[in-house]
Amino acid sequence: MSKDSLSDLIDKDQLRLLKQKMKALGIDDKCIKAGDVEELDFISTGVFEVDSLLGAGMGIPSGTLIEFCGESQSGKTWLGYKLIGQAQKIGKKCAFFNVENSYYPQRAMSCGVNINQLVLVENVGSAEKYGELLKYMVQTGEYAIIVVDSVSAMIPQDELTKTLEQVQSIGLHARFVKRLTKDLTAKTSETGTIVVLINQLYMGAGVMPGTFTKTASGGNAMNYFTHMRLWINKINGANGQVTKKDAEGKDVIIGGKSKVLVMKTRYGTPGLTGEFKIMFTDDETTNPLDEFLYRAKAKGFEFIKELRKKFIYINGDTGEQIESKDSYEFVNLLISHPAPLKKTRGDESKTVFEYITGRLKITGKPLEDLLVFIKKGPPSDLENISDSLDDDEEDDGGISFDEAAKEML
């Protein structure tokens, strides 16, 4: 902000006295400015479902302290990889603190991370050493994103020196996290660095005797000093599995699903929830129709069953049976068939397809993607032939027979 605009807000004499006081205290003149500051830069997480929950910026703003908290295998590190990959695409420098030895290069590369341009920090020692190194790297302003995996794995020096037989200090880790987050809140804003602290959920004692509640490690410091908190939980059962049909027509699990809750945010609406997919392979393409049929079959014979590669639905009211070996034809029959008469209160479904999707709680964007996929129909034989020809043309890994003969000779 220019000096002229600041002088319009503060009287000249008061501004002169204020600058003298700031100079005596060793405070930079840039610390006081007008309220119309420059707009923040937002970096996408690489996951559309998560970006849509984070407000108008559709991403994580620069100069913020972020927490990814959740259960084990819920996708916290995966989301950190995706965020680093998006930042590297726009030429940003990133660092990864491998505190709990969770870094896997192949997994990071599949998420879009350029591991040759990634600064990896590991085996530093105590939590205090990790914290001091983290604060220094933030102060340099060289890094756009620093992911710490995880803050709950940082062990204070007092715990490292004591044996297992000695009594540990109560709340030592929580006090360390409080000091660290207080320092990082100011330093990230000064340098424009995004620091992502990955945290774990623990089962703590509840209000009533014998009850438990999920709490994050580090005490209430995370809630006070972070700018944004994302709580990530793994979806269990068939609802949390991403499946695909193999060449033999069998269901193969190729990914999982997690639910994210915006616990706190200063740039959008808190309390929003959403789901996103985590792929276990490099193949990011999914088949919404296979996922729908897999979830419907997982409910037993209540909705759909598959016998001898044939999908079957039986109307409980009339006993009428719908069956087909082709998944597209079978779903189109469900769309055209009226819904059963016995429904739960508030169920206004008119077709069997609407009835099943409602019971499986498939709504919003997943339902839209499923309907679009069904409307497109199965790929034609000509498309399959053209795709195979394109794959042959793009295959640069092999060599010709003449070249192989020359190498052998």
GROMACS .gro file of C-alpha atoms in nm:
model
  409
    1MET     CA    1   0.000   0.000   0.000
    2SER     CA    2   0.136   0.344  -0.096
    3LYS     CA    3   0.218   0.612   0.161
    4ASP     CA    4  -0.033   0.854   0.007
    5SER     CA    5  -0.327   0.621   0.069
    6LEU     CA    6  -0.213   0.563   0.429
    7SER     CA    7  -0.180   0.938   0.487
    8ASP     CA    8  -0.543   0.978   0.385
    9LEU     CA    9  -0.647   0.756   0.676
   10ILE     CA   10  -0.416   0.895   0.947
   11ASP     CA   11  -0.342   1.260   1.026
   12LYS     CA   12   0.003   1.372   0.913
   13ASP     CA   13   0.121   1.461   1.262
   14GLN     CA   14  -0.011   1.135   1.404
   15LEU     CA   15   0.149   0.942   1.118
   16ARG     CA   16   0.485   1.107   1.184
   17LEU     CA   17   0.466   1.029   1.557
   18LEU     CA   18   0.357   0.675   1.481
   19LYS     CA   19   0.654   0.618   1.252
   20GLN     CA   20   0.891   0.754   1.514
   21LYS     CA   21   0.749   0.515   1.773
   22MET     CA   22   0.775   0.223   1.530
   23LYS     CA   23   1.137   0.314   1.453
   24ALA     CA   24   1.218   0.325   1.824
   25LEU     CA   25   1.063  -0.018   1.872
   26GLY     CA   26   1.237  -0.162   1.567
   27ILE     CA   27   0.913  -0.220   1.376
   28ASP     CA   28   0.909  -0.214   0.998
   29ASP     CA   29   0.696   0.053   0.826
   30LYS     CA   30   0.525  -0.219   0.622
   31CYS     CA   31   0.352  -0.349   0.934
   32ILE     CA   32   0.090  -0.072   0.917
   33LYS     CA   33  -0.105  -0.024   0.596
   34ALA     CA   34  -0.453   0.040   0.467
   35GLY     CA   35  -0.716  -0.232   0.477
   36ASP     CA   36  -0.750  -0.278   0.099
   37VAL     CA   37  -0.457  -0.519   0.076
   38GLU     CA   38  -0.375  -0.727  -0.229
   39GLU     CA   39  -0.581  -1.035  -0.302
   40LEU     CA   40  -0.448  -1.370  -0.185
   41ASP     CA   41  -0.315  -1.634  -0.420
   42PHE     CA   42  -0.496  -1.967  -0.395
   43ILE     CA   43  -0.335  -2.300  -0.481
   44SER     CA   44  -0.563  -2.587  -0.577
   45THR     CA   45  -0.543  -2.912  -0.381
   46GLY     CA   46  -0.575  -3.110  -0.702
   47VAL     CA   47  -0.903  -3.263  -0.581
   48PHE     CA   48  -1.212  -3.085  -0.714
   49GLU     CA   49  -1.438  -3.219  -0.440
   50VAL     CA   50  -1.212  -3.065  -0.174
   51ASP     CA   51  -1.160  -2.736  -0.359
   52SER     CA   52  -1.534  -2.685  -0.393
   53LEU     CA   53  -1.567  -2.685  -0.013
   54LEU     CA   54  -1.295  -2.425   0.052
   55GLY     CA   55  -1.481  -2.115  -0.062
   56ALA     CA   56  -1.462  -1.874  -0.352
   57GLY     CA   57  -1.086  -1.913  -0.394
   58MET     CA   58  -1.125  -2.285  -0.479
   59GLY     CA   59  -0.806  -2.383  -0.301
   60ILE     CA   60  -0.572  -2.305  -0.011
   61PRO     CA   61  -0.461  -1.939   0.024
   62SER     CA   62  -0.096  -1.849   0.049
   63GLY     CA   63   0.053  -1.749   0.383
   64THR     CA   64  -0.165  -1.979   0.592
   65LEU     CA   65  -0.126  -2.256   0.848
   66ILE     CA   66  -0.332  -2.563   0.752
   67GLU     CA   67  -0.411  -2.884   0.936
   68PHE     CA   68  -0.499  -3.217   0.771
   69CYS     CA   69  -0.631  -3.432   1.054
   70GLY     CA   70  -0.786  -3.776   1.038
   71GLU     CA   71  -0.773  -4.144   1.105
   72SER     CA   72  -0.509  -4.384   0.978
   73GLN     CA   73  -0.519  -4.453   0.601
   74SER     CA   74  -0.776  -4.181   0.542
   75GLY     CA   75  -0.578  -3.999   0.271
   76LYS     CA   76  -0.402  -3.717   0.458
   77THR     CA   77  -0.057  -3.780   0.306
   78TRP     CA   78  -0.216  -3.845  -0.034
   79LEU     CA   79  -0.387  -3.505  -0.021
   80GLY     CA   80  -0.054  -3.346   0.075
   81TYR     CA   81   0.109  -3.505  -0.231
   82LYS     CA   82  -0.169  -3.373  -0.455
   83LEU     CA   83  -0.126  -3.021  -0.315
   84ILE     CA   84   0.251  -3.031  -0.375
   85GLY     CA   85   0.195  -3.157  -0.729
   86GLN     CA   86  -0.037  -2.867  -0.809
   87ALA     CA   87   0.210  -2.614  -0.669
   88GLN     CA   88   0.497  -2.759  -0.870
   89LYS     CA   89   0.294  -2.727  -1.188
   90ILE     CA   90   0.297  -2.349  -1.150
   91GLY     CA   91   0.669  -2.339  -1.070
   92LYS     CA   92   0.655  -2.330  -0.690
   93LYS     CA   93   0.923  -2.483  -0.467
   94CYS     CA   94   0.796  -2.732  -0.208
   95ALA     CA   95   0.934  -2.930   0.085
   96PHE     CA   96   0.819  -3.245   0.264
   97PHE     CA   97   0.904  -3.327   0.627
   98ASN     CA   98   0.913  -3.707   0.646
   99VAL     CA   99   0.883  -3.733   1.023
  100GLU     CA  100   0.703  -4.069   1.042
  101ASN     CA  101   0.877  -4.231   0.740
  102SER     CA  102   0.563  -4.222   0.528
  103TYR     CA  103   0.731  -4.087   0.214
  104TYR     CA  104   0.706  -4.325  -0.081
  105PRO     CA  105   0.852  -4.187  -0.408
  106GLN     CA  106   0.638  -4.400  -0.641
  107ARG     CA  107   0.323  -4.295  -0.461
  108ALA     CA  108   0.427  -3.930  -0.471
  109MET     CA  109   0.498  -3.950  -0.846
  110SER     CA  110   0.157  -4.105  -0.913
  111CYS     CA  111   0.003  -3.800  -0.740
  112GLY     CA  112   0.185  -3.561  -0.974
  113VAL     CA  113   0.487  -3.477  -0.756
  114ASN     CA  114   0.818  -3.407  -0.929
  115ILE     CA  115   1.043  -3.581  -0.678
  116ASN     CA  116   1.355  -3.436  -0.842
  117GLN     CA  117   1.236  -3.086  -0.749
  118LEU     CA  118   1.109  -3.180  -0.400
  119VAL     CA  119   1.311  -3.096  -0.088
  120LEU     CA  120   1.289  -3.393   0.151
  121VAL     CA  121   1.366  -3.347   0.523
  122GLU     CA  122   1.394  -3.656   0.744
  123ASN     CA  123   1.582  -3.809   1.040
  124VAL     CA  124   1.643  -3.471   1.203
  125GLY     CA  125   1.592  -3.583   1.561
  126SER     CA  126   1.377  -3.431   1.833
  127ALA     CA  127   1.062  -3.228   1.786
  128GLU     CA  128   1.245  -2.909   1.885
  129LYS     CA  129   1.499  -2.958   1.604
  130TYR     CA  130   1.222  -3.023   1.352
  131GLY     CA  131   1.042  -2.711   1.473
  132GLU     CA  132   1.346  -2.483   1.452
  133LEU     CA  133   1.431  -2.610   1.103
  134LEU     CA  134   1.070  -2.565   0.993
  135LYS     CA  135   1.059  -2.206   1.120
  136TYR     CA  136   1.386  -2.125   0.943
  137MET     CA  137   1.264  -2.266   0.611
  138VAL     CA  138   0.944  -2.063   0.642
  139GLN     CA  139   1.140  -1.744   0.721
  140THR     CA  140   1.351  -1.781   0.407
  141GLY     CA  141   1.043  -1.741   0.189
  142GLU     CA  142   1.187  -1.985  -0.066
  143TYR     CA  143   0.914  -2.243  -0.029
  144ALA     CA  144   0.553  -2.205  -0.134
  145ILE     CA  145   0.434  -2.521   0.044
  146ILE     CA  146   0.585  -2.719   0.331
  147VAL     CA  147   0.405  -3.039   0.431
  148VAL     CA  148   0.487  -3.188   0.772
  149ASP     CA  149   0.394  -3.557   0.804
  150SER     CA  150   0.320  -3.565   1.082
  151VAL     CA  151   0.322  -3.330   1.378
  152SER     CA  152   0.195  -3.606   1.606
  153ALA     CA  153   0.511  -3.810   1.529
  154MET     CA  154   0.741  -3.535   1.657
  155ILE     CA  155   0.893  -3.648   1.988
  156PRO     CA  156   1.011  -3.377   2.230
  157GLN     CA  157   1.370  -3.398   2.352
  158ASP     CA  158   1.265  -3.474   2.709
  159GLU     CA  159   1.083  -3.787   2.594
  160LEU     CA  160   1.378  -3.899   2.382
  161THR     CA  161   1.626  -3.877   2.668
  162LYS     CA  162   1.406  -4.055   2.922
  163THR     CA  163   1.371  -4.431   2.926
  164LEU     CA  164   1.040  -4.611   2.912
  165GLU     CA  165   1.060  -4.677   3.285
  166GLN     CA  166   1.086  -4.307   3.372
  167VAL     CA  167   0.775  -4.095   3.421
  168GLN     CA  168   0.699  -3.870   3.126
  169SER     CA  169   0.594  -3.506   3.162
  170ILE     CA  170   0.222  -3.456   3.114
  171GLY     CA  171   0.122  -3.234   2.821
  172LEU     CA  172   0.477  -3.198   2.690
  173HIS     CA  173   0.384  -3.255   2.326
  174ALA     CA  174   0.080  -3.026   2.350
  175ARG     CA  175   0.294  -2.740   2.486
  176PHE     CA  176   0.544  -2.792   2.203
  177VAL     CA  177   0.266  -2.778   1.941
  178LYS     CA  178   0.131  -2.459   2.100
  179ARG     CA  179   0.467  -2.285   2.078
  180LEU     CA  180   0.522  -2.405   1.721
  181THR     CA  181   0.182  -2.302   1.587
  182LYS     CA  182   0.201  -1.959   1.751
  183ASP     CA  183   0.530  -1.889   1.575
  184LEU     CA  184   0.418  -2.030   1.241
  185THR     CA  185   0.097  -1.825   1.232
  186ALA     CA  186   0.293  -1.501   1.204
  187LYS     CA  187   0.582  -1.632   0.994
  188THR     CA  188   0.362  -1.791   0.726
  189SER     CA  189   0.172  -1.466   0.679
  190GLU     CA  190   0.495  -1.270   0.650
  191THR     CA  191   0.653  -1.489   0.382
  192GLY     CA  192   0.340  -1.619   0.205
  193THR     CA  193   0.428  -1.983   0.277
  194ILE     CA  194   0.163  -2.252   0.316
  195VAL     CA  195   0.249  -2.491   0.600
  196VAL     CA  196   0.041  -2.809   0.615
  197LEU     CA  197   0.056  -2.992   0.947
  198ILE     CA  198  -0.070  -3.349   0.915
  199ASN     CA  199  -0.219  -3.464   1.243
  200GLN     CA  200  -0.372  -3.779   1.389
  201LEU     CA  201  -0.700  -3.841   1.568
  202TYR     CA  202  -0.700  -4.010   1.906
  203MET     CA  203  -0.977  -4.151   2.123
  204GLY     CA  204  -1.005  -3.931   2.430
  205ALA     CA  205  -1.224  -3.954   2.737
  206GLY     CA  206  -1.574  -3.821   2.689
  207VAL     CA  207  -1.791  -3.609   2.915
  208MET     CA  208  -1.980  -3.901   3.064
  209PRO     CA  209  -1.799  -4.193   3.232
  210GLY     CA  210  -1.723  -4.474   2.992
  211THR     CA  211  -1.765  -4.256   2.680
  212PHE     CA  212  -1.499  -4.159   2.427
  213THR     CA  213  -1.456  -3.879   2.179
  214LYS     CA  214  -1.219  -3.816   1.889
  215THR     CA  215  -0.958  -3.551   1.961
  216ALA     CA  216  -0.655  -3.426   1.769
  217SER     CA  217  -0.307  -3.437   1.917
  218GLY     CA  218  -0.157  -3.107   2.023
  219GLY     CA  219  -0.442  -2.982   2.240
  220ASN     CA  220  -0.652  -2.679   2.148
  221ALA     CA  221  -0.359  -2.497   1.989
  222MET     CA  222  -0.447  -2.637   1.647
  223ASN     CA  223  -0.797  -2.497   1.672
  224TYR     CA  224  -0.680  -2.152   1.781
  225PHE     CA  225  -0.382  -2.080   1.558
  226THR     CA  226  -0.454  -2.263   1.230
  227HIS     CA  227  -0.630  -2.080   0.949
  228MET     CA  228  -0.796  -2.392   0.808
  229ARG     CA  229  -0.864  -2.741   0.946
  230LEU     CA  230  -0.969  -3.034   0.728
  231TRP     CA  231  -1.075  -3.352   0.907
  232ILE     CA  232  -1.054  -3.657   0.684
  233ASN     CA  233  -1.218  -3.991   0.765
  234LYS     CA  234  -1.205  -4.315   0.568
  235ILE     CA  235  -1.537  -4.456   0.444
  236ASN     CA  236  -1.556  -4.823   0.534
  237GLY     CA  237  -1.743  -5.105   0.364
  238ALA     CA  238  -1.866  -5.122   0.007
  239ASN     CA  239  -1.960  -4.752   0.008
  240GLY     CA  240  -1.592  -4.664   0.044
  241GLN     CA  241  -1.457  -4.885  -0.235
  242VAL     CA  242  -1.391  -4.786  -0.596
  243THR     CA  243  -1.431  -5.088  -0.821
  244LYS     CA  244  -1.385  -5.175  -1.185
  245LYS     CA  245  -1.462  -5.476  -1.402
  246ASP     CA  246  -1.161  -5.669  -1.524
  247ALA     CA  247  -1.134  -5.866  -1.849
  248GLU     CA  248  -1.312  -6.163  -1.691
  249GLY     CA  249  -1.599  -5.950  -1.560
  250LYS     CA  250  -1.495  -5.970  -1.194
  251ASP     CA  251  -1.507  -5.674  -0.956
  252VAL     CA  252  -1.159  -5.541  -0.878
  253ILE     CA  253  -1.100  -5.278  -0.608
  254ILE     CA  254  -0.886  -5.000  -0.756
  255GLY     CA  255  -0.941  -4.725  -0.499
  256GLY     CA  256  -1.113  -4.604  -0.188
  257LYS     CA  257  -1.322  -4.311  -0.071
  258SER     CA  258  -1.286  -4.068   0.216
  259LYS     CA  259  -1.506  -3.801   0.367
  260VAL     CA  260  -1.365  -3.456   0.438
  261LEU     CA  261  -1.511  -3.207   0.689
  262VAL     CA  262  -1.414  -2.839   0.686
  263MET     CA  263  -1.379  -2.809   1.063
  264LYS     CA  264  -1.250  -2.450   1.048
  265THR     CA  265  -1.184  -2.196   0.776
  266ARG     CA  266  -1.136  -1.821   0.762
  267TYR     CA  267  -1.201  -1.798   0.389
  268GLY     CA  268  -1.530  -1.983   0.339
  269THR     CA  269  -1.813  -2.164   0.512
  270PRO     CA  270  -1.714  -2.405   0.791
  271GLY     CA  271  -1.898  -2.729   0.853
  272LEU     CA  272  -1.922  -2.839   0.488
  273THR     CA  273  -1.861  -3.205   0.406
  274GLY     CA  274  -1.777  -3.390   0.087
  275GLU     CA  275  -1.636  -3.713  -0.051
  276PHE     CA  276  -1.337  -3.777  -0.274
  277LYS     CA  277  -1.175  -4.082  -0.431
  278ILE     CA  278  -0.825  -4.212  -0.363
  279MET     CA  279  -0.691  -4.430  -0.642
  280PHE     CA  280  -0.453  -4.713  -0.556
  281THR     CA  281  -0.310  -4.731  -0.908
  282ASP     CA  282  -0.186  -4.481  -1.166
  283ASP     CA  283  -0.515  -4.520  -1.356
  284GLU     CA  284  -0.736  -4.227  -1.254
  285THR     CA  285  -1.032  -4.332  -1.472
  286THR     CA  286  -1.328  -4.487  -1.295
  287ASN     CA  287  -1.654  -4.646  -1.405
  288PRO     CA  288  -1.950  -4.497  -1.213
  289LEU     CA  289  -2.178  -4.773  -1.341
  290ASP     CA  290  -1.960  -5.053  -1.202
  291GLU     CA  291  -1.940  -4.871  -0.869
  292PHE     CA  292  -2.319  -4.833  -0.853
  293LEU     CA  293  -2.382  -5.202  -0.925
  294TYR     CA  294  -2.111  -5.307  -0.678
  295ARG     CA  295  -2.265  -5.103  -0.396
  296ALA     CA  296  -2.614  -5.230  -0.478
  297LYS     CA  297  -2.494  -5.594  -0.476
  298ALA     CA  298  -2.312  -5.542  -0.145
  299LYS     CA  299  -2.650  -5.492   0.027
  300GLY     CA  300  -2.733  -5.858  -0.026
  301PHE     CA  301  -3.050  -5.952  -0.214
  302GLU     CA  302  -3.233  -5.638  -0.103
  303PHE     CA  303  -3.164  -5.451  -0.428
  304ILE     CA  304  -2.960  -5.633  -0.693
  305LYS     CA  305  -2.788  -5.969  -0.717
  306GLU     CA  306  -2.555  -6.110  -0.981
  307LEU     CA  307  -2.576  -6.478  -1.076
  308ARG     CA  308  -2.378  -6.632  -1.362
  309LYS     CA  309  -2.277  -6.290  -1.491
  310LYS     CA  310  -2.641  -6.181  -1.503
  311PHE     CA  311  -2.781  -5.886  -1.307
  312ILE     CA  312  -3.120  -5.952  -1.146
  313TYR     CA  313  -3.371  -5.729  -0.968
  314ILE     CA  314  -3.696  -5.865  -0.821
  315ASN     CA  315  -3.987  -5.636  -0.738
  316GLY     CA  316  -4.097  -5.721  -0.385
  317ASP     CA  317  -4.456  -5.610  -0.450
  318THR     CA  318  -4.535  -5.794  -0.772
  319GLY     CA  319  -4.254  -6.049  -0.792
  320GLU     CA  320  -4.166  -5.919  -1.137
  321GLN     CA  321  -3.806  -5.989  -1.230
  322ILE     CA  322  -3.570  -5.767  -1.430
  323GLU     CA  323  -3.256  -5.929  -1.561
  324SER     CA  324  -2.986  -5.869  -1.820
  325LYS     CA  325  -2.623  -5.960  -1.880
  326ASP     CA  326  -2.546  -5.613  -2.014
  327SER     CA  327  -2.500  -5.357  -1.735
  328TYR     CA  328  -2.615  -5.062  -1.948
  329GLU     CA  329  -2.929  -5.242  -2.060
  330PHE     CA  330  -3.001  -5.352  -1.703
  331VAL     CA  331  -2.976  -4.999  -1.559
  332ASN     CA  332  -3.193  -4.857  -1.838
  333LEU     CA  333  -3.456  -5.116  -1.743
  334LEU     CA  334  -3.433  -4.997  -1.383
  335ILE     CA  335  -3.485  -4.639  -1.502
  336SER     CA  336  -3.799  -4.734  -1.697
  337HIS     CA  337  -3.949  -4.964  -1.430
  338PRO     CA  338  -4.174  -4.805  -1.162
  339ALA     CA  339  -4.055  -4.796  -0.803
  340PRO     CA  340  -4.194  -5.045  -0.547
  341LEU     CA  341  -4.497  -4.940  -0.345
  342LYS     CA  342  -4.342  -5.018  -0.006
  343LYS     CA  343  -4.106  -4.728   0.060
  344THR     CA  344  -3.979  -4.540   0.360
  345ARG     CA  345  -4.143  -4.219   0.472
  346GLY     CA  346  -4.036  -3.924   0.261
  347ASP     CA  347  -3.922  -4.141  -0.033
  348GLU     CA  348  -4.065  -3.981  -0.349
  349SER     CA  349  -3.884  -4.202  -0.600
  350LYS     CA  350  -4.079  -4.285  -0.914
  351THR     CA  351  -3.851  -4.547  -1.071
  352VAL     CA  352  -3.651  -4.841  -0.940
  353PHE     CA  353  -3.330  -4.656  -1.025
  354GLU     CA  354  -3.432  -4.356  -0.816
  355TYR     CA  355  -3.538  -4.588  -0.534
  356ILE     CA  356  -3.204  -4.772  -0.521
  357THR     CA  357  -2.988  -4.458  -0.556
  358GLY     CA  358  -3.190  -4.298  -0.277
  359ARG     CA  359  -3.141  -4.595  -0.046
  360LEU     CA  360  -2.768  -4.600  -0.125
  361LYS     CA  361  -2.752  -4.221  -0.068
  362ILE     CA  362  -2.607  -4.149  -0.410
  363THR     CA  363  -2.684  -3.781  -0.464
  364GLY     CA  364  -2.529  -3.465  -0.601
  365LYS     CA  365  -2.232  -3.485  -0.833
  366PRO     CA  366  -2.184  -3.866  -0.808
  367LEU     CA  367  -2.543  -3.912  -0.927
  368GLU     CA  368  -2.493  -3.663  -1.211
  369ASP     CA  369  -2.175  -3.843  -1.324
  370LEU     CA  370  -2.358  -4.176  -1.314
  371LEU     CA  371  -2.648  -4.047  -1.529
  372VAL     CA  372  -2.409  -3.892  -1.782
  373PHE     CA  373  -2.213  -4.216  -1.800
  374ILE     CA  374  -2.531  -4.419  -1.859
  375LYS     CA  375  -2.651  -4.176  -2.124
  376LYS     CA  376  -2.326  -4.213  -2.321
  377GLY     CA  377  -2.374  -4.587  -2.340
  378PRO     CA  378  -2.111  -4.856  -2.388
  379PRO     CA  379  -1.813  -4.776  -2.611
  380SER     CA  380  -1.853  -4.904  -2.964
  381ASP     CA  381  -1.620  -5.155  -3.127
  382LEU     CA  382  -1.486  -4.887  -3.360
  383GLU     CA  383  -1.382  -4.675  -3.061
  384ASN     CA  384  -1.204  -4.971  -2.904
  385ILE     CA  385  -1.017  -5.040  -3.229
  386SER     CA  386  -0.915  -4.675  -3.265
  387ASP     CA  387  -0.799  -4.664  -2.903
  388SER     CA  388  -0.584  -4.972  -2.953
  389LEU     CA  389  -0.435  -4.823  -3.268
  390ASP     CA  390  -0.357  -4.501  -3.083
  391ASP     CA  391  -0.190  -4.698  -2.806
  392ASP     CA  392   0.026  -4.879  -3.061
  393GLU     CA  393   0.129  -4.550  -3.219
  394GLU     CA  394   0.215  -4.395  -2.882
  395ASP     CA  395   0.421  -4.695  -2.767
  396ASP     CA  396   0.778  -4.572  -2.790
  397GLY     CA  397   0.925  -4.824  -2.549
  398GLY     CA  398   0.998  -5.099  -2.807
  399ILE     CA  399   1.257  -5.120  -3.083
  400SER     CA  400   1.234  -5.260  -3.437
  401PHE     CA  401   1.354  -5.602  -3.546
  402ASP     CA  402   1.645  -5.450  -3.743
  403GLU     CA  403   1.763  -5.248  -3.443
  404ALA     CA  404   1.747  -5.555  -3.220
  405ALA     CA  405   1.947  -5.757  -3.476
  406LYS     CA  406   2.216  -5.488  -3.491
  407GLU     CA  407   2.250  -5.486  -3.113
  408MET     CA  408   2.280  -5.865  -3.102
  409LEU     CA  409   2.546  -5.864  -3.375
   0.00000   0.00000   0.00000
